[in-house]
mmCIF file of C-alpha atoms and ligand atoms in Angstrom:
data_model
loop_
_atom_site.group_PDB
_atom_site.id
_atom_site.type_symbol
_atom_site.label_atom_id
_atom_site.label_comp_id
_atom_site.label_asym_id
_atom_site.label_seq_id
_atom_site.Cartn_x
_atom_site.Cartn_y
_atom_site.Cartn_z
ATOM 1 C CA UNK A 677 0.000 0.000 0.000
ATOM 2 C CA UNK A 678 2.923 2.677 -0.678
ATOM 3 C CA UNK A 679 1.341 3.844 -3.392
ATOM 4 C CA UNK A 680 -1.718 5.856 -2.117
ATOM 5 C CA UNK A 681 -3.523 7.746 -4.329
ATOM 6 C CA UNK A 682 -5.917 9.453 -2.055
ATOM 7 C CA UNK A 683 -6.140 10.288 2.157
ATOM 8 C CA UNK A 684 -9.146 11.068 3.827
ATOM 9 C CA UNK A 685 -8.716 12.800 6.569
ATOM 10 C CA UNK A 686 -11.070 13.050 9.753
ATOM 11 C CA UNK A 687 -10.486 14.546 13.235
ATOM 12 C CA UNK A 688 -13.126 13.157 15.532
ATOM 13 C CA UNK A 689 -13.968 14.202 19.256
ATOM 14 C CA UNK A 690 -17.042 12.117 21.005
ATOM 15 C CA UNK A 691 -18.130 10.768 17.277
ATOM 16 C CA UNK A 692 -19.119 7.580 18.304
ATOM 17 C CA UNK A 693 -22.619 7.456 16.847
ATOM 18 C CA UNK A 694 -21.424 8.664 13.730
ATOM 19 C CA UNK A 695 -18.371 6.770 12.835
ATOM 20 C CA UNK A 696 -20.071 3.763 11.130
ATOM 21 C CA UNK A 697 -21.962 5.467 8.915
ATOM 22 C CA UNK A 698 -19.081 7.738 7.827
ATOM 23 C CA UNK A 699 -17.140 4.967 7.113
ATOM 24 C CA UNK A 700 -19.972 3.442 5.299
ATOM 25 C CA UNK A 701 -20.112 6.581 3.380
ATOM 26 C CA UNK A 702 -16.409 7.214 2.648
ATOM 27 C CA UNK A 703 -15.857 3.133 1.588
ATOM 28 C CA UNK A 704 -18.756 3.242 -1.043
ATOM 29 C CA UNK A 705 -17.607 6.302 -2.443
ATOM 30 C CA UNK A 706 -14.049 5.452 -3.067
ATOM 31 C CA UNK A 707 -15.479 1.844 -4.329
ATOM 32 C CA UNK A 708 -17.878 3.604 -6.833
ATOM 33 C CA UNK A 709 -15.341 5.908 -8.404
ATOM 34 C CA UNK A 710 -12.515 2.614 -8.515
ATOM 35 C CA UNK A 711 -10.294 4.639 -5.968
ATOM 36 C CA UNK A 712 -8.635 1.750 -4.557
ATOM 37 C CA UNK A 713 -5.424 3.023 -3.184
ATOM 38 C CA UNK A 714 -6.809 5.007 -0.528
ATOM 39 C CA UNK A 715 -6.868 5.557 3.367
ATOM 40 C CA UNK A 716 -9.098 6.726 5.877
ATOM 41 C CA UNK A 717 -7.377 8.549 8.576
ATOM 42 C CA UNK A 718 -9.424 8.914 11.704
ATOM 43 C CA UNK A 719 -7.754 10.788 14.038
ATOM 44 C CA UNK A 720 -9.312 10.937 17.964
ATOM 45 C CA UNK A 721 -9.106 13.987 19.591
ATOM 46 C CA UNK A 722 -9.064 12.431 22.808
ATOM 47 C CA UNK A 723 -12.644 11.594 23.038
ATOM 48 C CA UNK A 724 -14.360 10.680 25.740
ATOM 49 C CA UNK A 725 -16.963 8.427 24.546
ATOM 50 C CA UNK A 726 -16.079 4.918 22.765
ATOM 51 C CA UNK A 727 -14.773 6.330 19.589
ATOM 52 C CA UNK A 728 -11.505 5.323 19.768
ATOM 53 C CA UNK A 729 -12.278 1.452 20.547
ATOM 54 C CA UNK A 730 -14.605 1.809 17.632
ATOM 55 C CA UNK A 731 -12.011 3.192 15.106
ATOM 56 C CA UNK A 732 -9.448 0.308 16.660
ATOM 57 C CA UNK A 733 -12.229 -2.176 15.273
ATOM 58 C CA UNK A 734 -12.606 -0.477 11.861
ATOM 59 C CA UNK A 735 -8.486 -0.782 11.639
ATOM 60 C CA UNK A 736 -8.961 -4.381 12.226
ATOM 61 C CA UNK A 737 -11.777 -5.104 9.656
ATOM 62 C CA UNK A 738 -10.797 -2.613 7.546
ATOM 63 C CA UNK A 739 -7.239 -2.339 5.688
ATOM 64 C CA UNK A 740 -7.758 1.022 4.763
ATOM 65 C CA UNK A 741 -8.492 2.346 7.920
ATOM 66 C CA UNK A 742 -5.436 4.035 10.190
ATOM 67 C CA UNK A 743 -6.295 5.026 13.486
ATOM 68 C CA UNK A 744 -4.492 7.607 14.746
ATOM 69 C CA UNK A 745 -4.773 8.805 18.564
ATOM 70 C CA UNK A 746 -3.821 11.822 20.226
ATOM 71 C CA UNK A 747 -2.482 11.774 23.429
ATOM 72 C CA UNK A 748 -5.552 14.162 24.690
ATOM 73 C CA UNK A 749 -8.228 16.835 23.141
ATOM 74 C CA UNK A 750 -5.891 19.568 21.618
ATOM 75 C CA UNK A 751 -8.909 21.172 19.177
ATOM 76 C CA UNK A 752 -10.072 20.970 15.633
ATOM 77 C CA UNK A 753 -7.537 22.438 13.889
ATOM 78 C CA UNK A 754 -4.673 20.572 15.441
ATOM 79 C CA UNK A 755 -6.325 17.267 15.158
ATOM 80 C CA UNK A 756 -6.500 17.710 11.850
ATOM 81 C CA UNK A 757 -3.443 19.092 11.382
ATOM 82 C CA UNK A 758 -1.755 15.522 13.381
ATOM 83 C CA UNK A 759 -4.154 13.598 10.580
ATOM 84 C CA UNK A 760 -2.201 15.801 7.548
ATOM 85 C CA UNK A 761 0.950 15.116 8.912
ATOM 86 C CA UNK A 762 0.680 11.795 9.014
ATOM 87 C CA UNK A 763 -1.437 10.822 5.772
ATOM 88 C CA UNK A 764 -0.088 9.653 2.938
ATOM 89 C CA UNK A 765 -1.939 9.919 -0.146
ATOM 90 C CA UNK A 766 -1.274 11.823 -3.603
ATOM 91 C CA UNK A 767 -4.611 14.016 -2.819
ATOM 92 C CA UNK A 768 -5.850 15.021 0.578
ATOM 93 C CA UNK A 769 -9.817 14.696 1.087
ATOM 94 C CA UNK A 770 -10.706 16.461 4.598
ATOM 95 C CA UNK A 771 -14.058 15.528 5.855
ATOM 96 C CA UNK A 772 -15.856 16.677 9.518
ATOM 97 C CA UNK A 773 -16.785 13.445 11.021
ATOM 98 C CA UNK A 774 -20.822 14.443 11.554
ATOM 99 C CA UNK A 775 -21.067 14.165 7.692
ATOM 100 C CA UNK A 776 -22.238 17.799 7.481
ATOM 101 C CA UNK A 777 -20.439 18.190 4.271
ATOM 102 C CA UNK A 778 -20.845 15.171 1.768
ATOM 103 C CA UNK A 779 -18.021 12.668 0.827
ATOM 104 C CA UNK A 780 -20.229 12.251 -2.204
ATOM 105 C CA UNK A 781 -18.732 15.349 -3.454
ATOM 106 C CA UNK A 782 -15.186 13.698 -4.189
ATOM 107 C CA UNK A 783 -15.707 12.562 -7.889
ATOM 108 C CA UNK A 784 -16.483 16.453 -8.527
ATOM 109 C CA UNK A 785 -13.748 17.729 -6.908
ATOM 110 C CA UNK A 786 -11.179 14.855 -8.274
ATOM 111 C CA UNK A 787 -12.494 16.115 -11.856
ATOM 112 C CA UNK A 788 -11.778 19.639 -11.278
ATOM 113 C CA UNK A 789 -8.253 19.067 -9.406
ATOM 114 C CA UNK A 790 -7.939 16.684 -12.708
ATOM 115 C CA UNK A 791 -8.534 19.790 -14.548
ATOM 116 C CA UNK A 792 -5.588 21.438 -12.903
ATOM 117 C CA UNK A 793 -6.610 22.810 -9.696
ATOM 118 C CA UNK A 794 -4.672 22.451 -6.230
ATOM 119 C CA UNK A 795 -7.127 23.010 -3.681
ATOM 120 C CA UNK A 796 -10.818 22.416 -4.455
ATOM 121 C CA UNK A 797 -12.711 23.871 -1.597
ATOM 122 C CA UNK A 798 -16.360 23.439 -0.270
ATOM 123 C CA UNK A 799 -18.546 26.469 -0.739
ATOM 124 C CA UNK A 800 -21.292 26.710 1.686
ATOM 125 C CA UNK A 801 -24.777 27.795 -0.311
ATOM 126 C CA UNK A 802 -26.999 26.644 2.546
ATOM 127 C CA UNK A 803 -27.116 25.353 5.999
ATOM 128 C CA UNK A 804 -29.739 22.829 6.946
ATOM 129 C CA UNK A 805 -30.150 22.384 10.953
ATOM 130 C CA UNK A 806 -27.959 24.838 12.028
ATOM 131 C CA UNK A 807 -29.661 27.261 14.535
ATOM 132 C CA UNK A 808 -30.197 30.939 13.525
ATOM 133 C CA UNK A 809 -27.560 32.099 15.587
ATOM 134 C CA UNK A 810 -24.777 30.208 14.304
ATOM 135 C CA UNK A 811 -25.428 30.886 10.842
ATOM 136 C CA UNK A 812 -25.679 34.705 11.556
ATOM 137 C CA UNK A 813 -22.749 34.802 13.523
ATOM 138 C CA UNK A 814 -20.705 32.310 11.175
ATOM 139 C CA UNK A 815 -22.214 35.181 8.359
ATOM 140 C CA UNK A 816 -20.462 37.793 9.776
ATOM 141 C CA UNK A 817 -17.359 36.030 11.181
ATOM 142 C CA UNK A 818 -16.916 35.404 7.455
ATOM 143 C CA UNK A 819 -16.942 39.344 6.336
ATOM 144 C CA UNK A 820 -15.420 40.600 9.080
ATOM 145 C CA UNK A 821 -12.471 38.636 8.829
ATOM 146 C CA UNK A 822 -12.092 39.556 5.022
ATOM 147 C CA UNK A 823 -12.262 43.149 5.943
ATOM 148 C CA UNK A 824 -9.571 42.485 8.523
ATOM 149 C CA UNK A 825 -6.973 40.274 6.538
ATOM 150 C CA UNK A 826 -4.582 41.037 3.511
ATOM 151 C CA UNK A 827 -4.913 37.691 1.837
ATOM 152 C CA UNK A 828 -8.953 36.495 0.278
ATOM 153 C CA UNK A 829 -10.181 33.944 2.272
ATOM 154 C CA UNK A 830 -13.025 32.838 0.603
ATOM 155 C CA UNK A 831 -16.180 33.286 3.011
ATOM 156 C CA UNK A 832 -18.465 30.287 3.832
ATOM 157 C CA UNK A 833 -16.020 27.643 3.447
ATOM 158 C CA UNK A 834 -14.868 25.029 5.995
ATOM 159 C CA UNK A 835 -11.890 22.863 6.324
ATOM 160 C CA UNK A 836 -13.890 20.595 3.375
ATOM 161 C CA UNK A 837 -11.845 20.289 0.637
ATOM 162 C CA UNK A 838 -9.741 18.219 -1.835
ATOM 163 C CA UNK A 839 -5.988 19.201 -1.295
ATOM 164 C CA UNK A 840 -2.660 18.173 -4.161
ATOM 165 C CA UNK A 841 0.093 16.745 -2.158
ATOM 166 C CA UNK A 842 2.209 19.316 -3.605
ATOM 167 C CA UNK A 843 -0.146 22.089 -1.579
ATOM 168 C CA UNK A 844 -0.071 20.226 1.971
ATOM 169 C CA UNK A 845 3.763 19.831 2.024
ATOM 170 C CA UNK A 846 3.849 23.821 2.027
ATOM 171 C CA UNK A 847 0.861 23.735 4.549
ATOM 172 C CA UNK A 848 2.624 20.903 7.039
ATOM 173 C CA UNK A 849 6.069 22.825 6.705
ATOM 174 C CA UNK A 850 4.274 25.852 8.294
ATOM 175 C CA UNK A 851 4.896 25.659 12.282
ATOM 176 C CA UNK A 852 2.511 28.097 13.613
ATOM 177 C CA UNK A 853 0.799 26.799 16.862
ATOM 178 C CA UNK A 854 -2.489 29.117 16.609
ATOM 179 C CA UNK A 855 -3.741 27.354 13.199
ATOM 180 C CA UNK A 856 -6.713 28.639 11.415
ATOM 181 C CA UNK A 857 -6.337 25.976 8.619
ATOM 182 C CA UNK A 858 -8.643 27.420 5.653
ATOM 183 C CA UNK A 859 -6.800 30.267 5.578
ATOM 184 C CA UNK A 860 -3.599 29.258 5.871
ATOM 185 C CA UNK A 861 -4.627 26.887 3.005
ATOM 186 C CA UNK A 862 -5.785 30.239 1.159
ATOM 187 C CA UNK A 863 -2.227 31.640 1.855
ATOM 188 C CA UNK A 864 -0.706 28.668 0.006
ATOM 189 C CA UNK A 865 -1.874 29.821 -3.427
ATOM 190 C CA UNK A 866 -1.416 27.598 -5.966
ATOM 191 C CA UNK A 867 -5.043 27.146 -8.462
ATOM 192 C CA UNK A 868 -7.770 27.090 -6.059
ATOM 193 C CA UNK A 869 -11.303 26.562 -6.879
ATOM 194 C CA UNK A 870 -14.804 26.786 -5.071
ATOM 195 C CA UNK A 871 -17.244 23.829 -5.585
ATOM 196 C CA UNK A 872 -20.571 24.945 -3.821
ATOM 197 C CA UNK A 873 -23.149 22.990 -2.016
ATOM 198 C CA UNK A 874 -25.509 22.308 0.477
ATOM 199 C CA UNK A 875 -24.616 21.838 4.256
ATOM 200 C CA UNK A 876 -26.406 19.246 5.396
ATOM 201 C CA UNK A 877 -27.294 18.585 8.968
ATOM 202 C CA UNK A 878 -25.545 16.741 11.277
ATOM 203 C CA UNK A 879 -26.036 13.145 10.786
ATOM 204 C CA UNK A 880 -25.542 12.577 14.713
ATOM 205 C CA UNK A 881 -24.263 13.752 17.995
ATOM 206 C CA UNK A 882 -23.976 17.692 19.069
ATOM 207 C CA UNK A 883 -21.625 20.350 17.665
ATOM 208 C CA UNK A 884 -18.397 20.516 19.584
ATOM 209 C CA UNK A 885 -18.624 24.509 19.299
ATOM 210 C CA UNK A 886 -19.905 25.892 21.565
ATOM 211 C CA UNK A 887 -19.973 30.041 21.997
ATOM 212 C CA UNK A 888 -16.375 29.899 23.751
ATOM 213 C CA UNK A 889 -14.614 28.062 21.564
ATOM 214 C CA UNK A 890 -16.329 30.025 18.394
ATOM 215 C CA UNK A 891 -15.217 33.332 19.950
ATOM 216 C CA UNK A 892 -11.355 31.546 20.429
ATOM 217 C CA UNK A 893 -11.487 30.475 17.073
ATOM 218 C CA UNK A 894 -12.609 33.895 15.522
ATOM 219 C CA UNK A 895 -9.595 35.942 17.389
ATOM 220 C CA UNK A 896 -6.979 32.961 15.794
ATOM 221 C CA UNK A 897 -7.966 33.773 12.933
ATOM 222 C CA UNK A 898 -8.083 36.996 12.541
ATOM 223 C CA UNK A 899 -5.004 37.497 14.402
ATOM 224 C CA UNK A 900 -2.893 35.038 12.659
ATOM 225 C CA UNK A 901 -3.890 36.915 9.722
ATOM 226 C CA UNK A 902 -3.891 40.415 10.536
ATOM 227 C CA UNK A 903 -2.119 42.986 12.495
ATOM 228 C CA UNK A 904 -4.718 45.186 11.451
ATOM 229 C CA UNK A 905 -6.722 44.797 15.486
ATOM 230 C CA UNK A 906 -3.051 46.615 16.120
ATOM 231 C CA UNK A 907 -3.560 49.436 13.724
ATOM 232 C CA UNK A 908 -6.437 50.076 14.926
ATOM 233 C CA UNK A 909 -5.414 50.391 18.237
ATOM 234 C CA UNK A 910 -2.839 52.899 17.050
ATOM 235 C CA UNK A 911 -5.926 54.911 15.365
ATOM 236 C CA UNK A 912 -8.443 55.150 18.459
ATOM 237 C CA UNK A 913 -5.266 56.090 20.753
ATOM 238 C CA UNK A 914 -4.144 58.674 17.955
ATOM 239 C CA UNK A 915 -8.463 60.109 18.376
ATOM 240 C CA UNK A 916 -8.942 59.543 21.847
ATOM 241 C CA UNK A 917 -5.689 61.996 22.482
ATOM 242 C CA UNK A 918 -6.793 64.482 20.318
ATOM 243 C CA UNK A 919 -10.092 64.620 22.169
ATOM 244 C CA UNK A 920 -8.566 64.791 25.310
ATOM 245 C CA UNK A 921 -6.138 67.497 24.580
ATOM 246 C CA UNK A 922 -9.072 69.635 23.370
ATOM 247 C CA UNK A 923 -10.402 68.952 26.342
ATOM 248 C CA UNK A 924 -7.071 70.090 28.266
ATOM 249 C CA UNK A 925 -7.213 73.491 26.055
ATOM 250 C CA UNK A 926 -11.406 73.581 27.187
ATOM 251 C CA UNK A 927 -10.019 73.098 31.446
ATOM 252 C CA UNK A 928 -7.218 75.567 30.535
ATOM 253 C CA UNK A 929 -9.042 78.390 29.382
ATOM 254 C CA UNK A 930 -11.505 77.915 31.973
ATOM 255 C CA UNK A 931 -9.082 77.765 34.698
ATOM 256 C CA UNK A 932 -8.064 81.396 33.145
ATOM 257 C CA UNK A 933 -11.149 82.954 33.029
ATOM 258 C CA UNK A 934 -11.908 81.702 36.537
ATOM 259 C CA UNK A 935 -15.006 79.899 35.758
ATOM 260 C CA UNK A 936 -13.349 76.394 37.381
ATOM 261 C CA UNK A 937 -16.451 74.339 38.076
ATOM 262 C CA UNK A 938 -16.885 71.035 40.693
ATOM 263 C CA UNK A 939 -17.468 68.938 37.785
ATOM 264 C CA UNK A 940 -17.325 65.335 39.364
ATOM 265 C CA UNK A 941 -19.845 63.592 37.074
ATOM 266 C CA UNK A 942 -17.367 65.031 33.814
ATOM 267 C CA UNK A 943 -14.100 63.775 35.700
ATOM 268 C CA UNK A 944 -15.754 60.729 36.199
ATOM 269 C CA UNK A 945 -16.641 59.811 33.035
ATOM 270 C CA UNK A 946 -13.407 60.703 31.232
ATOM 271 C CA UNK A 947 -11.136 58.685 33.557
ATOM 272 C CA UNK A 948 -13.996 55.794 33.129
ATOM 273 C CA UNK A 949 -13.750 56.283 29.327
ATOM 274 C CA UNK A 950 -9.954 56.405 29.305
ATOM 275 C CA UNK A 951 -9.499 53.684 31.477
ATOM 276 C CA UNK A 952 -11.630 51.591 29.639
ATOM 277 C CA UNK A 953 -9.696 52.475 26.440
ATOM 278 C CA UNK A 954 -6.551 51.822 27.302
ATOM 279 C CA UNK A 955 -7.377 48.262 28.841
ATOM 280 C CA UNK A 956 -9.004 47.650 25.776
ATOM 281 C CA UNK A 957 -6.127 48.638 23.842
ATOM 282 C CA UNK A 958 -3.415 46.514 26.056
ATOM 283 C CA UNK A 959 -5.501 43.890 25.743
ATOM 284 C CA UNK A 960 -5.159 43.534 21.823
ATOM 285 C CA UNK A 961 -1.434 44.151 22.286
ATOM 286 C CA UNK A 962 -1.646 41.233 25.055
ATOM 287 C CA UNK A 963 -3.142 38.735 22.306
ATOM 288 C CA UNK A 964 -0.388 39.514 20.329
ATOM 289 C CA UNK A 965 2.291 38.891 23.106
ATOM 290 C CA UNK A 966 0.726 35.835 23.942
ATOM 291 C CA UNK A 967 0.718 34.357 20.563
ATOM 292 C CA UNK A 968 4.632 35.197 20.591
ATOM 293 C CA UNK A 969 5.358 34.061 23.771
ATOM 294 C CA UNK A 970 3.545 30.592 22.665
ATOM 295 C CA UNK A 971 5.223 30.039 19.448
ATOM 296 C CA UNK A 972 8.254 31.016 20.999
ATOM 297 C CA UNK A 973 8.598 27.800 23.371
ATOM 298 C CA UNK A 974 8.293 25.978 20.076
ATOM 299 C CA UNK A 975 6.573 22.854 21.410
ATOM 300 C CA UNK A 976 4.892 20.221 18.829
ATOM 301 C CA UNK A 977 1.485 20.921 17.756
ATOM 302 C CA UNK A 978 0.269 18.023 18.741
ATOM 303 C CA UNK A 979 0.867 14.985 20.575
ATOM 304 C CA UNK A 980 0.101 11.609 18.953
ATOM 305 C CA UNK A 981 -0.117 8.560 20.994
ATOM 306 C CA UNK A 982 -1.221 5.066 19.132
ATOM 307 C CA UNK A 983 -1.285 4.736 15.437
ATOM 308 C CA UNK A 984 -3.045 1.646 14.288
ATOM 309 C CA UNK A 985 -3.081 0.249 10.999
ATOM 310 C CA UNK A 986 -3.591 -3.364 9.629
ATOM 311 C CA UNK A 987 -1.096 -5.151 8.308
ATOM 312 C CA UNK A 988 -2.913 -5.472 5.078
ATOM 313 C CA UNK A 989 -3.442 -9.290 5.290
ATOM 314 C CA UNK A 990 -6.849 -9.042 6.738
ATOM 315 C CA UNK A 991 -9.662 -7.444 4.771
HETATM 316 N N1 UDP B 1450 -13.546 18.181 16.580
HETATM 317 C C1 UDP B 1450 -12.337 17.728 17.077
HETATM 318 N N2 UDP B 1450 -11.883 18.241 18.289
HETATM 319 C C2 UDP B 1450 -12.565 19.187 18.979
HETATM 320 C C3 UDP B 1450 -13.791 19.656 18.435
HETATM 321 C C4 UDP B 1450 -14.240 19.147 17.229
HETATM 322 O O1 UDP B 1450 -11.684 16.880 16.470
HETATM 323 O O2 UDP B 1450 -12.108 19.576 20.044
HETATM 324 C C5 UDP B 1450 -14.049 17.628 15.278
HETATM 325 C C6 UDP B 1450 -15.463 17.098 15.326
HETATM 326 O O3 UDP B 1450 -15.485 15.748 15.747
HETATM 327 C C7 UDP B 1450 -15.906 17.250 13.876
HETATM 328 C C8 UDP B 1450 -15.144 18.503 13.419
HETATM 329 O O4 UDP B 1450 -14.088 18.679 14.358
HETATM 330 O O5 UDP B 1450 -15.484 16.169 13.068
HETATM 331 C C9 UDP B 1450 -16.033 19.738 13.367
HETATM 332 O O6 UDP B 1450 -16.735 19.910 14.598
HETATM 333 P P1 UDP B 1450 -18.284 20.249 14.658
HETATM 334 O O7 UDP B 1450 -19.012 19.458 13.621
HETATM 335 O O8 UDP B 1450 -18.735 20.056 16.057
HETATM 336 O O9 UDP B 1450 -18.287 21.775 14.276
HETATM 337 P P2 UDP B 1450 -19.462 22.574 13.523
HETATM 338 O O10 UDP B 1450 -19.762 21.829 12.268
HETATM 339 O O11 UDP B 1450 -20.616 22.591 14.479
HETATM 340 O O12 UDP B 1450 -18.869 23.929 13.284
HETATM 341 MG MG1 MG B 1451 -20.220 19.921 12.129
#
């Protein structure tokens, strides 16, 4: 099996319910469009239901299966990023394990990367069973981040997409700990191509992002992409002292003319609104400082504990 013409790659956390039927789904696919050199990676982000026993089994039955298994949870992106280091396979096929985003799509985006292109990525058109708030705030997570970075990052697009090995050697080789791996993808360059569709539902369990983690995952991304939160720190410092040395001209004058008055409730309210400001303010700087001071102690990404394939002679 060196010769491995396609990986699909899968990070799963607490997918227990869902794992048969995605392996179903992935194994017919392959089987109707004669890929036969291929490999399902399932990676477990250090679940805590039974998914790992149950991707040990598929290994066993299944000689296409590798089971890969983190040494705890360490997140979406870096599970997935463990799977892409570790996968083989000429072309790169990354898949959510709920099935949201159909493996069916593969013999459409094989023809187009047949056709030349590097990345073929999933373009969201709809959302089925998603509630109203995530697809408003995944709406404008999308267009604010665009307005924030230098690079496009195509909006509405998830980590689904067909990948050329030549394109995920550049993305492996790239060390950054904070990974926001669509646009990091976009970065790459190469021919990239949209292939839209429908979002389906999930097929089972819950989504694994909740408010917190959306909010984390926002910030990574725009600040792995953008110094602009910086600028504009610069810019509202830059206003906020020209307002207040108007306002030191306004006390001046007054002082002068000897109309000083007991304003508490103004004194109040400009040391609030400074204050306020300038926490604000050190706190972008801070996300900043703590990305460096991450990266800087240069430990892996990710920890991988058990890899499990078959040896081939079963089937
Ligand atoms: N996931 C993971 N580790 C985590 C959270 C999520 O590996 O800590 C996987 C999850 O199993 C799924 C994919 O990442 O395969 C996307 O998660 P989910 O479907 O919950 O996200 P949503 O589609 O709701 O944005
Ligand atoms: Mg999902």
């Amino acid at each position: 099996m060196d010769d491995i013409k396609l990986s699909v790659v899968v990070p799963c956390y607490n997918e227990v319910d869902g794992l048969l039927e995605l392996h179903r789904r992935v194994s017919a696919v392959c089987q109707a469009n004669n890929v036969e050199q291929y490999e399902l990676v399932l990676v477990n982000d250090g679940s805590k239901d039974g998914t790992w026993g149950l991707m040990q089994e598929l290994s066993l039955k299944d000689m296409h299966v590798v089971a890969v298994n983190l040494s705890r949870n360490h997140g979406h992106q870096l599970a997935l990023s463990a799977g892409l280091s570790i996968c083989r396979g000429e072309r790169i096929f990354i898949l959510d394990a709920d099935l949201q985003d159909p493996p069916e799509l593969l013999p459409k985006m094989m023809a187009r990367m047949d056709a030349g292109a590097d990345v073929v990525y999933g373009q969201r058109i709809r959302r089925e069973g998603e509630t109203v708030f995530k697809k408003a705030t995944a709406y404008l997570f999308y267009r604010l981040l665009n307005r924030m970075v230098d690079i496009e990052i195509p909006r509405d697009t998830g980590d689904f997409r067909l990948m050329s090995r030549r394109a995920l050697d550049v993305l492996n080789s790239m060390p950054e700990e904070h990974r926001f791996i669509r646009g990091m993808v976009s970065w790459v360059g190469f021919h990239q191509e949209p292939l839209p569709y429908d979002r389906a539902p999930r097929f089972a369990g819950e989504t694994k992002y909740p408010l917190s983690k959306m909010i984390r995952f926002a910030v990574d991304a725009i600040t792995s992409f953008s110094i602009k939160p910086l600028r504009i720190s610069t810019y509202i410092g830059l206003l906020v002292s020209v307002g207040s040395l108007l306002m030191m001209l306004f006390v001046v004058v007054g002082y002068f003319r000897g109309n000083t008055v007991t304003g508490w409730a103004s004194m109040m309210s400009v040391v609030l609104f400074l204050g306020g400001v300038q926490l604000f303010m050190i706190g972008v700087v801070g996300e900043y400082i703590g990305r460096m001071f991450m990266q800087a102690k240069g430990r892996p990404l990710f920890i991988i504990k058990d890899i499990q394939r078959s040896n081939g002679n079963d089937v």
